[in-house]
Coordinates of C-alpha atoms and ligand atoms in Angstrom, one line a residue:
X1 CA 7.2 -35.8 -18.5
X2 CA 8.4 -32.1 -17.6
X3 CA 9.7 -31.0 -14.5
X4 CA 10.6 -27.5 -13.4
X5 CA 13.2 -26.4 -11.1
X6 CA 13.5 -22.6 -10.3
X7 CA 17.3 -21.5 -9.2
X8 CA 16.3 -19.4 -5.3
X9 CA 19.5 -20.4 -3.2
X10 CA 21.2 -17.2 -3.5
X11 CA 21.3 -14.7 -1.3
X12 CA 21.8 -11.7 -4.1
X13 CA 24.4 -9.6 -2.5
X14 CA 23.9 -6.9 -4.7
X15 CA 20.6 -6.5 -3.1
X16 CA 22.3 -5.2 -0.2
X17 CA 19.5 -6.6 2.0
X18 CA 18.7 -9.1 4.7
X19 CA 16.0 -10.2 2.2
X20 CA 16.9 -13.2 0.0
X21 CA 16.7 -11.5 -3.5
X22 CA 13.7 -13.8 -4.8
X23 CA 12.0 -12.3 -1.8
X24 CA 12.0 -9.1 -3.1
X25 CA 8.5 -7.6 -3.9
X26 CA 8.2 -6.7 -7.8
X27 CA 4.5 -4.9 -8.1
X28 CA 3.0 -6.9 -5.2
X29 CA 4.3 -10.3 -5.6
X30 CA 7.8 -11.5 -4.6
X31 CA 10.2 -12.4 -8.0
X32 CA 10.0 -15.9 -7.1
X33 CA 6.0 -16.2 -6.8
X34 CA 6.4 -14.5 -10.3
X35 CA 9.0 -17.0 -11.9
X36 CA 6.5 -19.6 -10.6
X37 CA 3.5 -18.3 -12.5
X38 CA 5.6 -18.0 -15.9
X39 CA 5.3 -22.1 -16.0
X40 CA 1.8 -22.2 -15.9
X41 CA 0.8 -22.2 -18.8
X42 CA 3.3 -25.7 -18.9
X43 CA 1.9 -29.3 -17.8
X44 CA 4.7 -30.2 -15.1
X45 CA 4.9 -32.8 -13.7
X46 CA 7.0 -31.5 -10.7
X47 CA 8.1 -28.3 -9.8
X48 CA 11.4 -28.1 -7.8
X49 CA 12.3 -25.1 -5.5
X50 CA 16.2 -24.8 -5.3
X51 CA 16.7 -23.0 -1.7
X52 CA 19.7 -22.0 0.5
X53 CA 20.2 -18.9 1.8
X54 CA 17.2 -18.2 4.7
X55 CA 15.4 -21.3 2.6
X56 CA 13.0 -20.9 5.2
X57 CA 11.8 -17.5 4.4
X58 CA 11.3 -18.7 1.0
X59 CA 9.6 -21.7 1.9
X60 CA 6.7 -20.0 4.1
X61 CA 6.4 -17.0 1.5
X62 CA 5.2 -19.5 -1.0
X63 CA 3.3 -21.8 1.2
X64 CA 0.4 -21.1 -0.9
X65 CA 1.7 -23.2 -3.8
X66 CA 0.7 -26.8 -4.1
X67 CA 2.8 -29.5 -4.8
X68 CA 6.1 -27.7 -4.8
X69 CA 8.9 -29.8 -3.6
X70 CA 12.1 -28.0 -2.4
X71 CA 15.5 -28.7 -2.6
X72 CA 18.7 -27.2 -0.3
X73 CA 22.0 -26.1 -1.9
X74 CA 23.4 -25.6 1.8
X75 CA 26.8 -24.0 0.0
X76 CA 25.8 -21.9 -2.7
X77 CA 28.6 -22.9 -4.9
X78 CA 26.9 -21.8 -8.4
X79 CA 24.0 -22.3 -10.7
X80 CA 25.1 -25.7 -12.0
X81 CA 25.9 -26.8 -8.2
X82 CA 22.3 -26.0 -7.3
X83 CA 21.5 -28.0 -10.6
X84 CA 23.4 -30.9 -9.4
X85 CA 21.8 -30.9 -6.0
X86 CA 18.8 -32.1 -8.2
X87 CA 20.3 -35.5 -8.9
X88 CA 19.2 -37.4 -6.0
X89 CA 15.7 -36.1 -6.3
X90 CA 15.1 -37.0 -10.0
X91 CA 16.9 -40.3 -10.3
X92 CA 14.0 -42.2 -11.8
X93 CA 13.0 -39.2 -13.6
X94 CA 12.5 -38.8 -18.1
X95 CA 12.0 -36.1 -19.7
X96 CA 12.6 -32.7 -20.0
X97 CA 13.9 -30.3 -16.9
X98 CA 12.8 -26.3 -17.5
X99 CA 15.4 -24.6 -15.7
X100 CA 14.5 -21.0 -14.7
X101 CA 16.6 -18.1 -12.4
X102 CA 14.4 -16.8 -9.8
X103 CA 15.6 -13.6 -10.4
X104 CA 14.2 -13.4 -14.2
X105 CA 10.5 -12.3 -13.3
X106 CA 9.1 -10.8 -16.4
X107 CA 9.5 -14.1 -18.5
X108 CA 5.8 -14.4 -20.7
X109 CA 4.7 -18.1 -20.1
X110 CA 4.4 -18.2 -23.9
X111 CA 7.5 -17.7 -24.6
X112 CA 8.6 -20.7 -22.1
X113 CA 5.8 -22.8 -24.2
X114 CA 7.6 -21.8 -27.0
X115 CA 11.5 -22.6 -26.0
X116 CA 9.6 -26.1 -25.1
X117 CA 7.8 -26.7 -28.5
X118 CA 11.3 -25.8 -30.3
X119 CA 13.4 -28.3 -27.8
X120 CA 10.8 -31.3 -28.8
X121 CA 10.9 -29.7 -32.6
X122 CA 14.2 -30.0 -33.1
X123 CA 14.9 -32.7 -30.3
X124 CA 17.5 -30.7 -28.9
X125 CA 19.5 -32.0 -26.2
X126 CA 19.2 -28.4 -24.7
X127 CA 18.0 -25.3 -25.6
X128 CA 18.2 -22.1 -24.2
X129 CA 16.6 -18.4 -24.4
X130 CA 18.7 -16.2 -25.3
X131 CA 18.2 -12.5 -26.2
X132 CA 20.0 -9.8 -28.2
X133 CA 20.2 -6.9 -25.4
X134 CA 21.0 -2.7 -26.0
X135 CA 23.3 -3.6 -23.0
X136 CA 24.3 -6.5 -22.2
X137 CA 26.4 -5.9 -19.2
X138 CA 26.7 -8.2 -16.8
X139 CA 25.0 -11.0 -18.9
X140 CA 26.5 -14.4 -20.1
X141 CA 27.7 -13.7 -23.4
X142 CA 26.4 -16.9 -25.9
X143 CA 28.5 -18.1 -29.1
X144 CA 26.7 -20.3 -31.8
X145 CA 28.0 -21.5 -35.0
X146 CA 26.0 -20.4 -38.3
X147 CA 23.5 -22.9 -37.5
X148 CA 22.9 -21.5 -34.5
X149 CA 23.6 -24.5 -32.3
X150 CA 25.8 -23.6 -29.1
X151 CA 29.1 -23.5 -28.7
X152 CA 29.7 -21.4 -25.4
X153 CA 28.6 -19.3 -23.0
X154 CA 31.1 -17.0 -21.5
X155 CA 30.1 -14.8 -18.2
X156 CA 30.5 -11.1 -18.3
X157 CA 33.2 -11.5 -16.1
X158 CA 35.1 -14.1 -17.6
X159 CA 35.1 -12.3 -21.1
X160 CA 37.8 -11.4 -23.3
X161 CA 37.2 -7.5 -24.8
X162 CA 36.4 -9.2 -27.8
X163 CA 33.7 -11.6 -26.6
X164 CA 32.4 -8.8 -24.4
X165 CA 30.8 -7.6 -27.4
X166 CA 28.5 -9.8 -28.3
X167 CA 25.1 -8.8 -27.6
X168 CA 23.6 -11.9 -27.4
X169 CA 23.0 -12.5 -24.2
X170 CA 22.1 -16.2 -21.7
X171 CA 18.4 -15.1 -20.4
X172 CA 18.8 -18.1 -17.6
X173 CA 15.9 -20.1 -19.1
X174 CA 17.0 -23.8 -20.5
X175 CA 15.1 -26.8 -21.6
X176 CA 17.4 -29.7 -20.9
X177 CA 16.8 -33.4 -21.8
X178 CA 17.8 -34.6 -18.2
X179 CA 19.2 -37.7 -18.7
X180 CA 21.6 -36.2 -21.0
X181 CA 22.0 -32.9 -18.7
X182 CA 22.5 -35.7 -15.7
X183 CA 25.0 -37.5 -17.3
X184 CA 27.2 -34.0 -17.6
X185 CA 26.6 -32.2 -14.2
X186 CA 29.3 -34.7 -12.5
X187 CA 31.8 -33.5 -14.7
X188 CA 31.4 -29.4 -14.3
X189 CA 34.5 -27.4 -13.2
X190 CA 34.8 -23.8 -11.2
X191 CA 38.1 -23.0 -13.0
X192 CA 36.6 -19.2 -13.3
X193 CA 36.3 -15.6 -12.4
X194 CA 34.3 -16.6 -9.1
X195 CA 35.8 -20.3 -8.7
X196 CA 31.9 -21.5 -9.2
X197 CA 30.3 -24.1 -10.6
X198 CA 28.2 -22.7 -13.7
X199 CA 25.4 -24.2 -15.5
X200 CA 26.3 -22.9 -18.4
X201 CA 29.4 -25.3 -18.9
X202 CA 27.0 -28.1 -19.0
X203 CA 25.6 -26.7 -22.1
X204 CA 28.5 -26.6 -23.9
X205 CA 29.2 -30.5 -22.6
X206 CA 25.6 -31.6 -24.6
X207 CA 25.4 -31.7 -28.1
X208 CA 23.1 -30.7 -30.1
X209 CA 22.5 -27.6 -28.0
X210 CA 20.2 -24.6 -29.4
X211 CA 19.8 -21.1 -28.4
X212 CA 16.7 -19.7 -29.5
X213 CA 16.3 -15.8 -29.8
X214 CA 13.1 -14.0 -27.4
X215 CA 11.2 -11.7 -29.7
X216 CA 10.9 -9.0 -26.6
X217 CA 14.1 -8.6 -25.0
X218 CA 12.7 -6.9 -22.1
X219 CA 11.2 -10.2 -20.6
X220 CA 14.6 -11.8 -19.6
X221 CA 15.6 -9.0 -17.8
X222 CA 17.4 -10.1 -14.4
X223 CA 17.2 -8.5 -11.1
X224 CA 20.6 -8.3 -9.3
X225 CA 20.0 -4.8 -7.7
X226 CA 17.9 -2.4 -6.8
X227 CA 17.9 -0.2 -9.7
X228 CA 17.5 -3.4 -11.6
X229 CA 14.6 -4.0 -9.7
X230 CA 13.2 -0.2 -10.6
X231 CA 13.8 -1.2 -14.5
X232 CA 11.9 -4.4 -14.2
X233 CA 8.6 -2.4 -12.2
X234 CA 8.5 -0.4 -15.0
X235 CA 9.2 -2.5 -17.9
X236 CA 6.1 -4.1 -16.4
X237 CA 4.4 -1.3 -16.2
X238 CA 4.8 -0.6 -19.7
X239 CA 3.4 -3.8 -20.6
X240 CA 0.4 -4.3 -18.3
X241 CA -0.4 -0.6 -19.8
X242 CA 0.2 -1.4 -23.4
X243 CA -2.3 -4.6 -23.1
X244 CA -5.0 -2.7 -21.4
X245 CA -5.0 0.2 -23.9
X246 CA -4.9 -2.4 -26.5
X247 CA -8.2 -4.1 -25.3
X248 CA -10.1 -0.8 -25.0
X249 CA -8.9 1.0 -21.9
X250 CA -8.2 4.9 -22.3
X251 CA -5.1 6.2 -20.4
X252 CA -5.0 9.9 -20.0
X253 CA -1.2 10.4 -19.6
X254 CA -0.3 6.8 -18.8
X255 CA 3.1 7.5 -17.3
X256 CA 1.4 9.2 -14.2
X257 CA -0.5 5.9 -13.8
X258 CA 0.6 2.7 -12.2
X259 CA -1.3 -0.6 -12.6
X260 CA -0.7 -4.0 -11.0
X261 CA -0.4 -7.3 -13.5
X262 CA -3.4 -8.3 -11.0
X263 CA -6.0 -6.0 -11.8
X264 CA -8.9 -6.2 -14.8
X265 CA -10.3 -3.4 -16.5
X266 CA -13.4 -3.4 -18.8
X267 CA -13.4 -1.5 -22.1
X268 CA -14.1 2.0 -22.2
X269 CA -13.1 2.8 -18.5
X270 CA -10.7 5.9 -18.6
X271 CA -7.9 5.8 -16.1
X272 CA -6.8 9.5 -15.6
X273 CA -3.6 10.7 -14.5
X274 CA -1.9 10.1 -11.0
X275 CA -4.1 7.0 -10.6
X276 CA -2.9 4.0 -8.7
X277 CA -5.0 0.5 -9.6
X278 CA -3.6 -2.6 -6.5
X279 CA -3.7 -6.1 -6.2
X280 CA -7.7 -8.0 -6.6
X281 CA -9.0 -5.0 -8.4
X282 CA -11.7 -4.7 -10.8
X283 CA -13.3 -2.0 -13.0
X284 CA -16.1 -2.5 -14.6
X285 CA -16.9 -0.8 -18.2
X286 CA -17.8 2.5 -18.6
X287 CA -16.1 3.9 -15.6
X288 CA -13.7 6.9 -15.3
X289 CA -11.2 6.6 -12.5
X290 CA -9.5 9.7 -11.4
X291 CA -7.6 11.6 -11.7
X292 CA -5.6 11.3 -8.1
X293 CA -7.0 8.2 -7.2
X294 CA -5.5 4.8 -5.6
X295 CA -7.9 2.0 -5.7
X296 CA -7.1 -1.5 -4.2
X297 CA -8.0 -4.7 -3.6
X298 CA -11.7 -3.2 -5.0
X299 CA -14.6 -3.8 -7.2
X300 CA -15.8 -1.0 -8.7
X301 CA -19.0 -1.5 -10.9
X302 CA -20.1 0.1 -14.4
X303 CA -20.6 3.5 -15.2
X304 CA -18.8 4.6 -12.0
X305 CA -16.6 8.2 -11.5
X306 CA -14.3 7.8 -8.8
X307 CA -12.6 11.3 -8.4
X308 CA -9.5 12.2 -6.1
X309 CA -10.0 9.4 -3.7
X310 CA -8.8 6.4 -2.1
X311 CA -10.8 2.8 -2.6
X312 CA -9.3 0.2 -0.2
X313 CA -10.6 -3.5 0.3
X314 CA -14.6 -2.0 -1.0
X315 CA -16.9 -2.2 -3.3
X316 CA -18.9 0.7 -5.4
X317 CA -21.5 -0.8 -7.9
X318 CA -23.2 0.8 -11.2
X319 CA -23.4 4.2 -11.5
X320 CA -22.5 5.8 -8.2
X321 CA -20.1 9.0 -7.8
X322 CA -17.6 9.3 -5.6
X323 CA -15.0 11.8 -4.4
X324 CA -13.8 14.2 -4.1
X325 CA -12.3 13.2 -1.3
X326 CA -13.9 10.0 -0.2
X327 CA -12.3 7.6 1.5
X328 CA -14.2 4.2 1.3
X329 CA -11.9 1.1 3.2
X330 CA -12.5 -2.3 5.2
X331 CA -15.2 -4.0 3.1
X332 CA -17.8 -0.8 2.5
X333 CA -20.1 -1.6 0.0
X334 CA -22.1 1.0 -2.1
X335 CA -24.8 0.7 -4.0
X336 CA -25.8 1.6 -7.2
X337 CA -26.7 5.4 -7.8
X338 CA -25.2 6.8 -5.1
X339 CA -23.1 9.8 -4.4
X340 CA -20.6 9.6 -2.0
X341 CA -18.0 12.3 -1.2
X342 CA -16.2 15.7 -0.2
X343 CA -14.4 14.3 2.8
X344 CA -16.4 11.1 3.4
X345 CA -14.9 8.4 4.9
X346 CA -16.8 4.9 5.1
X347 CA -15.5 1.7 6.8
X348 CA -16.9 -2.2 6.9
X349 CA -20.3 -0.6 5.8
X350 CA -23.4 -1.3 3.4
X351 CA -25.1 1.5 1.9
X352 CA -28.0 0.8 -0.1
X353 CA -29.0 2.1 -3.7
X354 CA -29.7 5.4 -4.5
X355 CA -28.8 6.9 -1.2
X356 CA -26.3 9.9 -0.7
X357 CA -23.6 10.6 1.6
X358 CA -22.6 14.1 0.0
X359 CA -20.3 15.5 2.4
X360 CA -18.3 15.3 5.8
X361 CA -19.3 12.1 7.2
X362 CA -18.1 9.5 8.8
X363 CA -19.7 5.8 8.9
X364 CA -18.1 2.7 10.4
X365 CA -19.7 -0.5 10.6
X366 CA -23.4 1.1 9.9
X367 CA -25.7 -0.7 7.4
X368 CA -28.0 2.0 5.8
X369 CA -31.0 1.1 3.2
X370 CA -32.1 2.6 0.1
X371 CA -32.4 6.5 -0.5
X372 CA -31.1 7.5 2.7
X373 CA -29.9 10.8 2.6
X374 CA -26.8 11.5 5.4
X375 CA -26.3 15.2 6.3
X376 CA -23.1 17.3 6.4
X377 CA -21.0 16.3 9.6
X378 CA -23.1 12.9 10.6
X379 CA -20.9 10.6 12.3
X380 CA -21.3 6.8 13.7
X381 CA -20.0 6.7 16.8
X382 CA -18.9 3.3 17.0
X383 CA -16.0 2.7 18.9
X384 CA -16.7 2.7 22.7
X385 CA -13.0 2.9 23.5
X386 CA -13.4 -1.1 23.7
X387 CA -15.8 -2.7 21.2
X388 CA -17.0 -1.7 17.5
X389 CA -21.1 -1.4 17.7
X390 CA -23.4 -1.5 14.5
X391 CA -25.4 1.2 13.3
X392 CA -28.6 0.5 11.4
X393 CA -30.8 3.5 9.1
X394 CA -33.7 2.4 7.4
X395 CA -34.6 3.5 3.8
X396 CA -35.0 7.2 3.2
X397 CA -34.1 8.1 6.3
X398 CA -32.4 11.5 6.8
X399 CA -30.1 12.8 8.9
X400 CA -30.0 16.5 9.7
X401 CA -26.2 18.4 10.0
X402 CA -23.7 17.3 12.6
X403 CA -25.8 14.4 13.8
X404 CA -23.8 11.7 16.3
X405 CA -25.5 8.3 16.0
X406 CA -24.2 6.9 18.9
X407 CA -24.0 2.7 18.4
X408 CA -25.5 0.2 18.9
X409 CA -28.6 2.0 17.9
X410 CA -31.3 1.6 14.8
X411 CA -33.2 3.9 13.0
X412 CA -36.2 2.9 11.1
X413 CA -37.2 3.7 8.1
X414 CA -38.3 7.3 6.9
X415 CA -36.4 8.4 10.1
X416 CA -35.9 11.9 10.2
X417 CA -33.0 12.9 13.0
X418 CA -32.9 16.9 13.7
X419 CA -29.4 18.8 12.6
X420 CA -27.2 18.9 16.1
X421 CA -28.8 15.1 17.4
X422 CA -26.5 12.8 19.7
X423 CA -29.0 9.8 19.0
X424 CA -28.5 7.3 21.9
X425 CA -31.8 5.0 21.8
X426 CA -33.4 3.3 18.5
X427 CA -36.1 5.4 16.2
X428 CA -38.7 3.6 15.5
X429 CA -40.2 4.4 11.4
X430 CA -41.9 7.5 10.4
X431 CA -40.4 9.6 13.3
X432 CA -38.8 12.9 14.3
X433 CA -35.9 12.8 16.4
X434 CA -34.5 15.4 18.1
X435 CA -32.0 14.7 20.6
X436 CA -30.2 17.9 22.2
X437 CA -31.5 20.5 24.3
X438 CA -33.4 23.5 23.9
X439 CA -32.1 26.5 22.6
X440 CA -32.1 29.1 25.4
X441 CA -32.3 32.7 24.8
X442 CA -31.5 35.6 27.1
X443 CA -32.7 39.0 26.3
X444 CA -30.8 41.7 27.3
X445 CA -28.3 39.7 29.1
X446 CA -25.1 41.7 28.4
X447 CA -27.1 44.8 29.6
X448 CA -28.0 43.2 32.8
X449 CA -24.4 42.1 33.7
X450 CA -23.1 44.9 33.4
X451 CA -25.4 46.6 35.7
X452 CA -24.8 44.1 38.0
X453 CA -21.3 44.7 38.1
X454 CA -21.5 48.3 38.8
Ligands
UD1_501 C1 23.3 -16.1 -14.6 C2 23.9 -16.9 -15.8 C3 24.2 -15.9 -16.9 C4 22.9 -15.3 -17.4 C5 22.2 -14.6 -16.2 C6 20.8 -14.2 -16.6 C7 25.3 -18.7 -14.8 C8 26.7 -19.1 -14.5 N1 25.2 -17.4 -15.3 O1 24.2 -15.1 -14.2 O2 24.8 -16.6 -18.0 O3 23.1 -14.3 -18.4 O4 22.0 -15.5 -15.1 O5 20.1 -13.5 -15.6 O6 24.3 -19.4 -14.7 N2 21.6 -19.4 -7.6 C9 21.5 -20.5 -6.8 N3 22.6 -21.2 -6.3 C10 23.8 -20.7 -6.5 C11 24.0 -19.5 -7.4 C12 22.9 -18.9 -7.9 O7 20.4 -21.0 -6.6 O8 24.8 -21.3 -6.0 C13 20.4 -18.8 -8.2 C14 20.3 -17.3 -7.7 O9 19.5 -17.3 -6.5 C15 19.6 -16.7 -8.9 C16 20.0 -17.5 -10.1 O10 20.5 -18.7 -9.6 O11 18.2 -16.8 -8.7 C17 21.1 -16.8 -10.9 O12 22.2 -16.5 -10.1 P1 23.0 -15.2 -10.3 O13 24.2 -15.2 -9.4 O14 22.2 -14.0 -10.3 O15 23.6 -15.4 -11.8 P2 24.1 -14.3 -12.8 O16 25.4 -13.8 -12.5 O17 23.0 -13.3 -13.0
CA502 CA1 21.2 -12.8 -12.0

């Protein structure tokens, strides 16, 4: 059996927030939803939340997480007295307990697979990850015999100048056998720098305890601050762009480019510079993406060009263009083949394959079919100042310049709306619209006024 319990009771007072640290958002997802997801490649059994300071903050940001079982440290009185607050909760409980800090985000679930495999390996009563780190300021210094079993762990704080430099550094990631880890926890002391109680000195109370070096040093960095929190964003950075380029993905100048752990790229996309990738996005192969472009929470098909434009909560499929300057947000969907751009913006609409919205337009919550073609400065007017209407234009229809569709209307299909129409009533197929008034010219009129005002 293998539970996990993740240490989240501190408030982080380096943070210098009302924010519980764990809270804090790392690329789009708080450092505790991250520490979560670095045990998932594990089969737990349980997974404990240790929680104190605004618990309930923590509690509702991860409400999305099944089976999670929390426990308060009312007094956060260190890491082994949140570790002790564990005993009621797993009295009955064999096996082996993962510890993890919530504020260690970048931990590869491998690597926790690996700690694990070594503990049962070497049937350790503990083992913990430990790195050797360019700085290790700030980090509990760890001190192993030749063997490289355990002998103590020494905060920063607490160090002698000698023991201060040892790089080899406590990443805040254990495998304990619990029984054994339960049987020492009543015994920890706070005779230290900050009068705590420190899991750490249980280690050195088990026997045989082994540390085992993390090939990448950068995944046990810890958060305690804000520029901390910087490194980490783009130590993950670093990585997320290191993988992609590694499975195909061409980055033109990659440190202009920022790309969330969330998003998937095919092969052969290029990602040009000042590009921004969110949250649910996709990109399908073939496709060039910038430069100056922020796409999130989007699906962009294959073979598409994005250029100098902003893709929020949308969809673009195979082969379209878009941009300059397009703005495509709340759920528009384009088709395949299409152009789309210079100063277009397109909200919560469909627009069907092959059809062009080349420049200047505006379309919210319209539906248009295939091979329309939408003319400089049309616009949907669909807000009433109280409701959103819906727009309908049937396939290869064709707006003139500076048309106003005023919703709710429908134009059929092969529509063809006159340059300057305000279109108020539905078009039935195959007509002509024209919807303003007559041009009215005056011959001579200057001439005459004049006259008159003699
Ligand atoms: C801890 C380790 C240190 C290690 C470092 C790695 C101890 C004594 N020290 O130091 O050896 O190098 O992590 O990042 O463990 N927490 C609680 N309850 C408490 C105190 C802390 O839940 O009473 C939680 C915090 O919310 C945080 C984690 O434990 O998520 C670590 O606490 P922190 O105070 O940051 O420990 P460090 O000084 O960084
Ligand atoms: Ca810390």
């Amino acid at each position: 059996m293998v539970a996990v319990a993740i240490l989240a009771a501190g408030r982080g007072t380096r943070m210098k927030s009302q924010l519980p640290k764990v809270l804090h958002s790392l690329a789009g997802r708080t450092l505790i939803a991250r520490v979560l997801d670095s045990s998932r490649l594990l089969s737990v059994q349980r997974r404990l939340v240790i929680v104190g300071y605004r618990g309930d903050w923590v509690k509702q940001s991860l409400s999305d997480y099944r089976d999670l079982e929390f426990v308060e440290q009312t007094q956060q009185l260190g890491t082994g007295h949140a570790i002790q607050q564990l005993l009621p909760h797993l009295r009955d409980f064999t096996g082996d307990l993962v510890v993890l800090n919530g504020d260690v985000p970048l931990l590869r679930p491998e690597t926790i697979q690996q700690l694990m495999a070594t503990h049962k390996a070497c049937q350790n009563a503990a083992t913990i990850l430990t790195a050797q780190i360019p700085n290790p300021k700030g980090y509990g210094r760890v001190f192993c015999d030749q063997d490289n079993f355990l002998q103590h762990i020494v905060e920063d704080r607490d160090c002698t100048t000698a023991q201060r430099q040892n790089r080899r550094v406590n990443a805040g990631v254990y495998c304990f056998n619990w029984q054994q880890l339960a049987r020492v926890l009543p015994q920890l002391q706070s005779e230290n720098d900050q009068h705590e109680y420190y899991l750490t000195d249980a280690c050195s109370l088990m026997h045989p305890v082994m540390a085992m070096d993390v090939e990448d040093y950068r995944e046990i960095f810890g958060i305690n601050d804000r520029k901390q929190l910087a490194t980490a964003y783009d130590i993950l950075q670093d990585r997320v762009k290191d993988d992609w380029m590694a499975q195909g993905v061409t980055l033109i100048n990659p440190d202009s480019i920022t790309i969330d752990d969330t998003v998937r790229i095919g092969s052969d996309v290029i990602i040009e510079p000042q590009t921004h990738l969110r949250g649910d996005t996709v990109i399908q192969s073939g496709s060039r993406i910038g430069p100056g472009s922020s796409i999130e929470n989007s699906q962009i098909g294959e073979n598409v060009t994005v250029l100098y434009s902003v893709v929020t909560d949308s969809a673009v499929k195979a082969g379209t263009r878009v941009g300059p300057y397009t703005h495509l947000r709340g759920h528009a969907e384009v088709g395949e083949s299409c152009r789309v751009g210079n100063f277009v913006e397109i909200k919560n609409t469909k627009v069907g394959d092959r059809t062009n919205v080349a420049h200047l337009a505006y379309l919210g919550d319209a539906e248009l079919g295939e091979r329309v073609n939408i003319g400089a400065g049309t616009i949907t007017a669909n807000y009433d100042g109280v409701k959103k209407h819906r727009t309908a234009i049937g396939d290869r229809s064709k707006t003139g310049s500076n048309s106003v569709l005023v919703a709710p209307v429908t134009l059929g299909k092969d529509v063809t709306v006159a340059a300057g129409s305000v279109v108020t009533d539905d078009v039935g197929d195959d007509a002509l619209v024209i919807a303003r008034s007559r041009q009215v010219v005056k011959p001579g009129w200057r001439l005459q006024r004049e006259e008159e005002s003699k």
